[in-house]
């Protein structure tokens, strides 16, 4: 289809319904919680028939995941409009040549996002569904978690090439030192989640907590 | 009450029912999964009335948590019977003076436990409930997660006193470098969970991944 072809009315109606369903799903999860959110409730709030939802999605978890991905995209577009230097779809973490500063920037921003109520409620609901439901977990991890983890691995590989990270370090393991502690404090409330925590994580992971230098191998 | 007083029949019956309920809860979660496990199903399998369960517990999550804590205790008693030098209720991690070796031992044992199907199904169900349900999360973290995290912090404090960990390191943050990555790989299947992974985590956390020594402060 040509890009110049006018959008038919039915497509415009579909797009309006889709957005109303996303808004309804995010609002309900924030207001009454994920367990009490139902397809029927989302349909009623969005002003569509529930068959419209079932035609496009298989479960409330799938609706919420697409709504959440869409929310992220909207937010990136807004950030990009205000800061034209921010790429629309980040394909890499910042690389100023200062690995410690770059990682602290990213971890602090992640802390801010995890504590933002607009993100917290749906993201927590999706994580819970992923832990409880093996099949959904694969989708959740592939679409929501892994893209971020891959950015960490790529930044660590670049740091290896620059000589800032030891050549024998496996980036697919080392990235877990940054992402997993944030996720645990966020999901299981095992301690304060703030910028100071993000900074200490980066320092400990980069330089180690041992008072002794690593033994020569 | 004196320890010599004979156990009344009603207490013995209660104890038998309690154990039957624990066994039924663990078996059902393993066989049909947590979402399909109900109080009614547990009662039927245990051969007790569901009022017996409701008299003692408020929800299936609470039944399963107590069953899981009991399973852990049984296992420790069995280990203690075979190895009289293993303390019945571990109050500390091993401290041989070799922090790296001690942490690798503990992390490898944790990997083995997380991959043991008898532990995996109920522990995963409890973690999912904890992520979804804020109120249960507090109980779950306090009774199941925090005791283990506290052992890590205590071992790191001992290592600080021995001069093996830098004095400026916060043990309540540093412990997350060991526990959180294991939890993430276990719960979200973001990569292989094996002894090699446990070993690398310990090495990276102790000595850092940076090729450069930490700047003097």
Short mmCIF file of C-alpha atoms in Angstrom, two decimals:
data_model
loop_
_atom_site.label_atom_id
_atom_site.label_comp_id
_atom_site.label_asym_id
_atom_site.label_seq_id
_atom_site.Cartn_x
_atom_site.Cartn_y
_atom_site.Cartn_z
CA UNK A 1 0.00 0.00 0.00
CA UNK A 2 1.18 3.50 -0.85
CA UNK A 3 1.87 5.85 2.06
CA UNK A 4 -0.14 8.51 0.22
CA UNK A 5 -3.33 6.48 0.20
CA UNK A 6 -5.80 8.23 2.55
CA UNK A 7 -6.46 6.39 5.80
CA UNK A 8 -9.93 4.81 5.48
CA UNK A 9 -12.54 5.71 8.12
CA UNK A 10 -12.58 2.14 9.44
CA UNK A 11 -8.82 2.25 10.08
CA UNK A 12 -9.21 5.57 11.86
CA UNK A 13 -12.00 4.11 14.02
CA UNK A 14 -9.83 1.09 14.79
CA UNK A 15 -6.93 3.29 15.81
CA UNK A 16 -9.24 5.33 18.07
CA UNK A 17 -10.57 2.12 19.69
CA UNK A 18 -7.09 0.72 20.14
CA UNK A 19 -5.92 3.85 21.93
CA UNK A 20 -9.07 3.97 24.12
CA UNK A 21 -8.43 0.33 25.11
CA UNK A 22 -4.79 1.07 26.02
CA UNK A 23 -5.81 4.10 28.09
CA UNK A 24 -8.55 2.11 29.85
CA UNK A 25 -6.23 -0.81 30.66
CA UNK A 26 -3.51 1.44 32.12
CA UNK A 27 -6.03 3.52 34.08
CA UNK A 28 -7.82 0.52 35.58
CA UNK A 29 -4.59 -1.23 36.64
CA UNK A 30 -3.52 2.01 38.35
CA UNK A 31 -6.90 2.55 40.03
CA UNK A 32 -8.20 -0.88 41.08
CA UNK A 33 -5.12 -3.08 40.59
CA UNK A 34 -4.33 -5.81 38.10
CA UNK A 35 -6.14 -8.72 39.80
CA UNK A 36 -9.49 -6.86 39.68
CA UNK A 37 -8.96 -5.55 36.14
CA UNK A 38 -10.96 -7.59 33.61
CA UNK A 39 -11.43 -7.58 29.83
CA UNK A 40 -15.09 -6.61 30.50
CA UNK A 41 -13.99 -3.67 32.66
CA UNK A 42 -11.50 -2.47 30.05
CA UNK A 43 -14.14 -2.71 27.30
CA UNK A 44 -16.72 -0.78 29.36
CA UNK A 45 -14.25 1.99 30.20
CA UNK A 46 -13.00 2.22 26.60
CA UNK A 47 -16.55 2.30 25.25
CA UNK A 48 -16.05 -0.72 22.97
CA UNK A 49 -17.61 -4.17 22.91
CA UNK A 50 -15.53 -6.86 24.62
CA UNK A 51 -15.54 -8.80 21.34
CA UNK A 52 -13.43 -5.95 19.91
CA UNK A 53 -10.79 -6.69 22.54
CA UNK A 54 -10.98 -10.47 22.09
CA UNK A 55 -10.60 -10.01 18.33
CA UNK A 56 -7.19 -8.35 18.85
CA UNK A 57 -5.82 -9.87 22.07
CA UNK A 58 -5.96 -13.22 23.88
CA UNK A 59 -5.85 -12.05 27.49
CA UNK A 60 -5.79 -8.98 29.72
CA UNK A 61 -2.04 -9.54 30.19
CA UNK A 62 -1.52 -9.16 26.43
CA UNK A 63 -3.64 -5.99 26.30
CA UNK A 64 -1.70 -4.49 29.19
CA UNK A 65 1.67 -5.40 27.68
CA UNK A 66 0.85 -3.67 24.38
CA UNK A 67 -0.54 -0.68 26.27
CA UNK A 68 2.67 -0.50 28.28
CA UNK A 69 4.91 -0.77 25.21
CA UNK A 70 2.82 1.99 23.59
CA UNK A 71 3.17 4.17 26.74
CA UNK A 72 6.95 3.78 26.54
CA UNK A 73 6.93 4.75 22.87
CA UNK A 74 4.75 7.81 23.52
CA UNK A 75 7.13 8.87 26.27
CA UNK A 76 10.17 8.50 24.07
CA UNK A 77 8.47 10.57 21.37
CA UNK A 78 7.69 13.29 23.94
CA UNK A 79 11.29 13.25 25.20
CA UNK A 80 12.54 13.38 21.63
CA UNK A 81 10.30 16.39 20.84
CA UNK A 82 11.74 18.30 23.79
CA UNK A 83 15.31 17.10 23.24
CA UNK A 84 15.93 16.56 19.54
CA UNK A 85 19.29 14.98 20.39
CA UNK A 86 17.58 12.09 22.23
CA UNK A 87 17.18 9.25 19.71
CA UNK A 88 13.56 8.12 19.16
CA UNK A 89 14.31 4.44 19.71
CA UNK A 90 17.46 4.15 21.81
CA UNK A 91 19.64 1.47 20.27
CA UNK A 92 22.53 1.94 22.69
CA UNK A 93 23.34 3.28 26.14
CA UNK A 94 25.26 6.56 26.31
CA UNK A 95 28.97 6.16 25.53
CA UNK A 96 30.93 9.26 26.54
CA UNK A 97 34.04 7.18 27.14
CA UNK A 98 33.46 7.35 30.93
CA UNK A 99 31.88 3.97 31.72
CA UNK A 100 31.23 4.78 35.39
CA UNK A 101 29.45 8.06 34.60
CA UNK A 102 27.45 6.50 31.75
CA UNK A 103 26.23 3.58 33.87
CA UNK A 104 25.30 5.86 36.78
CA UNK A 105 23.27 8.04 34.40
CA UNK A 106 21.37 5.02 33.07
CA UNK A 107 20.77 3.42 36.47
CA UNK A 108 19.57 6.70 37.99
CA UNK A 109 17.13 7.17 35.09
CA UNK A 110 15.90 3.60 35.57
CA UNK A 111 15.31 4.26 39.29
CA UNK A 112 13.27 7.36 38.38
CA UNK A 113 11.18 5.39 35.90
CA UNK A 114 10.55 2.47 38.28
CA UNK A 115 9.30 4.94 40.92
CA UNK A 116 7.02 6.81 38.49
CA UNK A 117 3.45 5.65 39.33
CA UNK A 118 2.46 5.69 35.64
CA UNK A 119 5.05 3.00 34.95
CA UNK A 120 5.15 1.22 38.29
CA UNK A 121 1.60 -0.21 38.38
CA UNK A 122 1.50 -1.72 34.87
CA UNK A 123 5.14 -2.86 34.93
CA UNK A 124 4.67 -4.57 38.30
CA UNK A 125 1.49 -6.28 37.08
CA UNK A 126 3.28 -7.55 33.96
CA UNK A 127 6.23 -8.80 36.02
CA UNK A 128 3.85 -10.65 38.38
CA UNK A 129 2.07 -12.26 35.44
CA UNK A 130 5.47 -13.23 33.99
CA UNK A 131 6.55 -14.92 37.23
CA UNK A 132 3.24 -16.80 37.60
CA UNK A 133 2.74 -17.77 33.96
CA UNK A 134 5.60 -19.47 32.13
CA UNK A 135 4.13 -18.89 28.67
CA UNK A 136 3.59 -15.18 29.21
CA UNK A 137 7.06 -14.97 30.82
CA UNK A 138 8.69 -15.73 27.48
CA UNK A 139 6.83 -12.88 25.78
CA UNK A 140 7.38 -10.53 28.70
CA UNK A 141 11.11 -11.18 28.90
CA UNK A 142 11.60 -11.07 25.11
CA UNK A 143 9.63 -7.85 24.55
CA UNK A 144 10.14 -5.87 27.75
CA UNK A 145 13.20 -7.07 29.66
CA UNK A 146 15.70 -8.43 27.13
CA UNK A 147 15.98 -5.31 24.93
CA UNK A 148 17.23 -3.38 27.98
CA UNK A 149 19.57 -6.17 29.08
CA UNK A 150 21.01 -6.31 25.56
CA UNK A 151 21.84 -2.59 25.72
CA UNK A 152 23.89 -3.21 28.89
CA UNK A 153 25.77 -6.09 27.25
CA UNK A 154 26.54 -3.96 24.18
CA UNK A 155 27.85 -1.07 26.33
CA UNK A 156 30.07 -3.49 28.28
CA UNK A 157 31.41 -4.96 25.02
CA UNK A 158 32.27 -1.45 23.81
CA UNK A 159 34.03 -0.87 27.15
CA UNK A 160 36.04 -4.05 26.63
CA UNK A 161 37.12 -2.81 23.21
CA UNK A 162 38.13 0.50 24.80
CA UNK A 163 40.15 -1.39 27.43
CA UNK A 164 37.91 -0.27 30.31
CA UNK A 165 36.55 -3.73 31.16
CA UNK A 166 38.71 -6.85 31.50
CA UNK A 167 38.77 -8.98 28.35
CA UNK A 168 37.86 -12.17 30.27
CA UNK A 169 34.58 -10.71 31.60
CA UNK A 170 31.38 -12.17 30.09
CA UNK A 171 29.07 -9.20 29.32
CA UNK A 172 26.02 -11.50 29.48
CA UNK A 173 26.83 -12.18 33.14
CA UNK A 174 28.29 -8.81 34.14
CA UNK A 175 25.16 -6.94 33.00
CA UNK A 176 23.17 -8.77 35.68
CA UNK A 177 25.14 -6.93 38.39
CA UNK A 178 23.49 -3.68 37.27
CA UNK A 179 19.98 -4.71 36.26
CA UNK A 180 19.10 -7.48 38.74
CA UNK A 181 19.62 -5.58 42.02
CA UNK A 182 17.42 -2.71 40.79
CA UNK A 183 14.74 -5.20 39.76
CA UNK A 184 14.88 -7.00 43.10
CA UNK A 185 14.56 -3.83 45.21
CA UNK A 186 11.75 -2.63 42.97
CA UNK A 187 9.77 -5.90 42.89
CA UNK A 188 10.43 -7.19 46.40
CA UNK A 189 11.01 -3.97 48.36
CA UNK A 190 14.18 -5.31 50.01
CA UNK A 191 15.64 -1.85 50.59
CA UNK A 192 15.61 1.80 49.48
CA UNK A 193 15.64 2.37 45.71
CA UNK A 194 17.30 5.73 45.06
CA UNK A 195 20.17 7.43 43.20
CA UNK A 196 22.67 6.66 45.97
CA UNK A 197 21.85 2.96 45.60
CA UNK A 198 22.34 3.18 41.82
CA UNK A 199 25.72 4.87 42.27
CA UNK A 200 26.99 2.29 44.80
CA UNK A 201 25.93 -0.60 42.54
CA UNK A 202 27.93 0.82 39.66
CA UNK A 203 31.00 1.40 41.84
CA UNK A 204 30.90 -2.05 43.46
CA UNK A 205 30.36 -3.84 40.15
CA UNK A 206 33.13 -1.93 38.37
CA UNK A 207 35.78 -1.99 41.09
CA UNK A 208 34.69 -4.88 43.32
CA UNK A 209 34.07 -4.89 47.05
CA UNK A 210 37.22 -6.83 47.95
CA UNK A 211 40.03 -5.05 49.78
CA UNK A 212 42.47 -7.37 48.00
CA UNK A 213 43.34 -7.12 44.32
CA UNK A 214 42.32 -10.08 42.16
CA UNK A 215 44.90 -12.85 42.24
CA UNK A 216 46.99 -13.16 39.07
CA UNK A 217 45.72 -16.13 36.99
CA UNK B 1 3.24 -26.68 80.00
CA UNK B 2 5.74 -29.36 81.00
CA UNK B 3 7.52 -31.15 78.18
CA UNK B 4 6.69 -34.45 79.91
CA UNK B 5 2.93 -33.92 79.74
CA UNK B 6 1.55 -36.45 77.24
CA UNK B 7 0.39 -34.94 73.94
CA UNK B 8 -3.44 -35.04 73.96
CA UNK B 9 -5.17 -36.94 71.16
CA UNK B 10 -6.69 -33.72 69.76
CA UNK B 11 -3.23 -32.14 69.41
CA UNK B 12 -1.96 -35.27 67.68
CA UNK B 13 -4.94 -35.16 65.29
CA UNK B 14 -4.29 -31.45 64.64
CA UNK B 15 -0.64 -32.13 63.89
CA UNK B 16 -1.62 -34.94 61.51
CA UNK B 17 -4.11 -32.65 59.71
CA UNK B 18 -1.59 -29.83 59.51
CA UNK B 19 0.98 -32.09 57.91
CA UNK B 20 -1.59 -33.55 55.48
CA UNK B 21 -2.56 -29.99 54.46
CA UNK B 22 1.09 -29.02 53.86
CA UNK B 23 1.69 -32.16 51.77
CA UNK B 24 -1.49 -31.57 49.76
CA UNK B 25 -0.65 -27.90 49.08
CA UNK B 26 2.90 -28.68 47.89
CA UNK B 27 1.73 -31.64 45.78
CA UNK B 28 -1.08 -29.69 44.07
CA UNK B 29 1.12 -26.70 43.23
CA UNK B 30 3.65 -29.08 41.68
CA UNK B 31 1.03 -31.03 39.73
CA UNK B 32 -1.58 -28.52 38.53
CA UNK B 33 0.16 -25.19 39.21
CA UNK B 34 -0.57 -22.44 41.71
CA UNK B 35 -3.36 -20.61 39.81
CA UNK B 36 -5.51 -23.78 39.70
CA UNK B 37 -4.75 -24.78 43.29
CA UNK B 38 -7.66 -23.88 45.62
CA UNK B 39 -8.39 -24.18 49.34
CA UNK B 40 -11.13 -26.65 48.40
CA UNK B 41 -8.68 -28.77 46.40
CA UNK B 42 -6.13 -28.77 49.22
CA UNK B 43 -8.83 -29.79 51.74
CA UNK B 44 -10.09 -32.63 49.54
CA UNK B 45 -6.60 -34.00 48.95
CA UNK B 46 -5.66 -33.70 52.63
CA UNK B 47 -8.92 -35.39 53.71
CA UNK B 48 -9.99 -32.50 55.93
CA UNK B 49 -12.92 -30.10 55.80
CA UNK B 50 -12.14 -26.74 54.21
CA UNK B 51 -13.25 -25.05 57.45
CA UNK B 52 -10.24 -26.68 59.10
CA UNK B 53 -8.00 -24.80 56.68
CA UNK B 54 -9.90 -21.52 57.03
CA UNK B 55 -9.63 -21.83 60.82
CA UNK B 56 -5.84 -21.77 60.60
CA UNK B 57 -5.03 -19.74 57.46
CA UNK B 58 -6.51 -16.79 55.60
CA UNK B 59 -5.59 -17.72 52.02
CA UNK B 60 -3.98 -20.41 49.86
CA UNK B 61 -0.84 -18.23 49.69
CA UNK B 62 -0.51 -18.40 53.49
CA UNK B 63 -1.02 -22.18 53.52
CA UNK B 64 1.62 -22.60 50.83
CA UNK B 65 4.10 -20.31 52.59
CA UNK B 66 3.88 -22.27 55.84
CA UNK B 67 4.11 -25.55 53.91
CA UNK B 68 7.22 -24.26 52.18
CA UNK B 69 8.85 -23.06 55.42
CA UNK B 70 8.08 -26.50 56.91
CA UNK B 71 9.62 -28.23 53.85
CA UNK B 72 12.80 -26.21 54.35
CA UNK B 73 12.91 -27.15 58.02
CA UNK B 74 12.38 -30.86 57.26
CA UNK B 75 15.19 -30.69 54.75
CA UNK B 76 17.55 -29.05 57.18
CA UNK B 77 16.73 -31.71 59.78
CA UNK B 78 17.44 -34.44 57.23
CA UNK B 79 20.74 -32.80 56.27
CA UNK B 80 21.61 -32.42 59.94
CA UNK B 81 20.86 -36.12 60.63
CA UNK B 82 23.27 -37.15 57.85
CA UNK B 83 25.88 -34.51 58.69
CA UNK B 84 25.87 -33.82 62.43
CA UNK B 85 28.22 -30.89 61.84
CA UNK B 86 25.58 -29.04 59.79
CA UNK B 87 23.75 -26.71 62.21
CA UNK B 88 19.97 -27.31 62.41
CA UNK B 89 19.06 -23.66 61.87
CA UNK B 90 21.89 -21.99 60.02
CA UNK B 91 22.54 -18.63 61.66
CA UNK B 92 25.51 -17.74 59.50
CA UNK B 93 27.11 -18.51 56.16
CA UNK B 94 30.30 -20.60 56.20
CA UNK B 95 33.36 -18.63 57.29
CA UNK B 96 36.56 -20.50 56.53
CA UNK B 97 38.47 -17.24 56.16
CA UNK B 98 38.36 -17.58 52.34
CA UNK B 99 35.51 -15.23 51.34
CA UNK B 100 35.60 -16.17 47.65
CA UNK B 101 35.41 -19.93 48.37
CA UNK B 102 32.68 -19.48 51.00
CA UNK B 103 30.49 -17.36 48.72
CA UNK B 104 30.93 -19.75 45.78
CA UNK B 105 29.87 -22.66 48.02
CA UNK B 106 26.72 -20.82 49.12
CA UNK B 107 25.78 -19.59 45.65
CA UNK B 108 26.29 -23.04 44.10
CA UNK B 109 24.07 -24.59 46.79
CA UNK B 110 21.42 -21.92 46.12
CA UNK B 111 21.52 -22.71 42.39
CA UNK B 112 21.00 -26.41 43.18
CA UNK B 113 18.04 -25.61 45.42
CA UNK B 114 16.39 -23.24 42.94
CA UNK B 115 16.61 -25.95 40.26
CA UNK B 116 15.18 -28.68 42.54
CA UNK B 117 11.57 -29.20 41.37
CA UNK B 118 10.37 -29.75 44.96
CA UNK B 119 11.45 -26.20 45.78
CA UNK B 120 11.00 -24.51 42.43
CA UNK B 121 7.22 -24.81 42.03
CA UNK B 122 6.16 -23.55 45.50
CA UNK B 123 8.92 -20.91 45.72
CA UNK B 124 8.01 -19.53 42.27
CA UNK B 125 4.31 -19.45 43.19
CA UNK B 126 5.09 -17.57 46.42
CA UNK B 127 7.33 -15.10 44.59
CA UNK B 128 4.58 -14.46 42.01
CA UNK B 129 2.02 -13.86 44.76
CA UNK B 130 4.49 -11.51 46.46
CA UNK B 131 4.99 -9.45 43.30
CA UNK B 132 1.24 -9.24 42.61
CA UNK B 133 0.04 -8.65 46.17
CA UNK B 134 1.68 -5.90 48.20
CA UNK B 135 0.34 -7.14 51.53
CA UNK B 136 1.55 -10.69 51.02
CA UNK B 137 4.86 -9.31 49.72
CA UNK B 138 5.71 -7.95 53.17
CA UNK B 139 5.16 -11.37 54.76
CA UNK B 140 6.94 -13.18 51.94
CA UNK B 141 10.00 -10.95 52.06
CA UNK B 142 10.18 -10.89 55.87
CA UNK B 143 9.81 -14.65 56.33
CA UNK B 144 11.40 -16.15 53.22
CA UNK B 145 13.76 -13.68 51.55
CA UNK B 146 15.18 -11.40 54.26
CA UNK B 147 16.63 -14.12 56.55
CA UNK B 148 18.85 -15.24 53.66
CA UNK B 149 19.80 -11.67 52.72
CA UNK B 150 20.72 -10.98 56.35
CA UNK B 151 23.14 -13.93 56.33
CA UNK B 152 24.95 -12.40 53.34
CA UNK B 153 25.21 -9.02 55.08
CA UNK B 154 26.57 -10.65 58.25
CA UNK B 155 29.19 -12.61 56.28
CA UNK B 156 30.28 -9.42 54.48
CA UNK B 157 30.55 -7.57 57.82
CA UNK B 158 32.77 -10.36 59.16
CA UNK B 159 34.88 -10.05 55.99
CA UNK B 160 35.20 -6.31 56.62
CA UNK B 161 36.44 -7.01 60.16
CA UNK B 162 38.94 -9.49 58.71
CA UNK B 163 40.13 -6.85 56.22
CA UNK B 164 38.89 -8.80 53.18
CA UNK B 165 36.19 -6.29 52.15
CA UNK B 166 36.76 -2.52 51.94
CA UNK B 167 35.60 -0.66 55.05
CA UNK B 168 33.54 1.84 53.00
CA UNK B 169 31.38 -0.89 51.41
CA UNK B 170 27.75 -1.03 52.60
CA UNK B 171 26.94 -4.73 53.24
CA UNK B 172 23.21 -4.04 52.76
CA UNK B 173 23.94 -2.98 49.18
CA UNK B 174 26.82 -5.33 48.38
CA UNK B 175 24.77 -8.43 49.27
CA UNK B 176 22.40 -7.62 46.39
CA UNK B 177 25.21 -8.33 43.90
CA UNK B 178 25.09 -12.00 44.94
CA UNK B 179 21.42 -12.65 45.62
CA UNK B 180 19.62 -10.52 43.03
CA UNK B 181 21.21 -11.92 39.83
CA UNK B 182 20.43 -15.50 40.93
CA UNK B 183 16.83 -14.48 41.67
CA UNK B 184 16.45 -12.73 38.30
CA UNK B 185 17.76 -15.67 36.25
CA UNK B 186 15.59 -18.04 38.26
CA UNK B 187 12.37 -15.99 38.11
CA UNK B 188 12.68 -14.48 34.64
CA UNK B 189 14.80 -17.06 32.82
CA UNK B 190 17.16 -14.43 31.41
CA UNK B 191 20.06 -16.86 31.04
CA UNK B 192 21.57 -20.16 32.22
CA UNK B 193 21.52 -20.73 35.98
CA UNK B 194 24.44 -23.02 36.85
CA UNK B 195 27.58 -23.31 38.98
CA UNK B 196 29.71 -21.44 36.42
CA UNK B 197 27.30 -18.51 36.64
CA UNK B 198 27.50 -18.57 40.45
CA UNK B 199 31.32 -18.56 40.33
CA UNK B 200 31.53 -15.64 37.87
CA UNK B 201 29.09 -13.57 39.97
CA UNK B 202 31.27 -14.01 43.04
CA UNK B 203 34.44 -13.12 41.14
CA UNK B 204 32.97 -10.04 39.44
CA UNK B 205 31.40 -8.76 42.68
CA UNK B 206 34.57 -9.27 44.71
CA UNK B 207 37.15 -7.98 42.22
CA UNK B 208 35.06 -5.83 39.85
CA UNK B 209 34.85 -6.02 36.09
CA UNK B 210 36.87 -2.88 35.42
CA UNK B 211 40.32 -3.17 33.87
CA UNK B 212 41.31 -0.06 35.80
CA UNK B 213 41.90 0.01 39.56
CA UNK B 214 39.51 2.15 41.57
CA UNK B 215 40.57 5.78 41.69
CA UNK B 216 42.02 6.85 45.05
CA UNK B 217 39.44 8.86 46.98
#
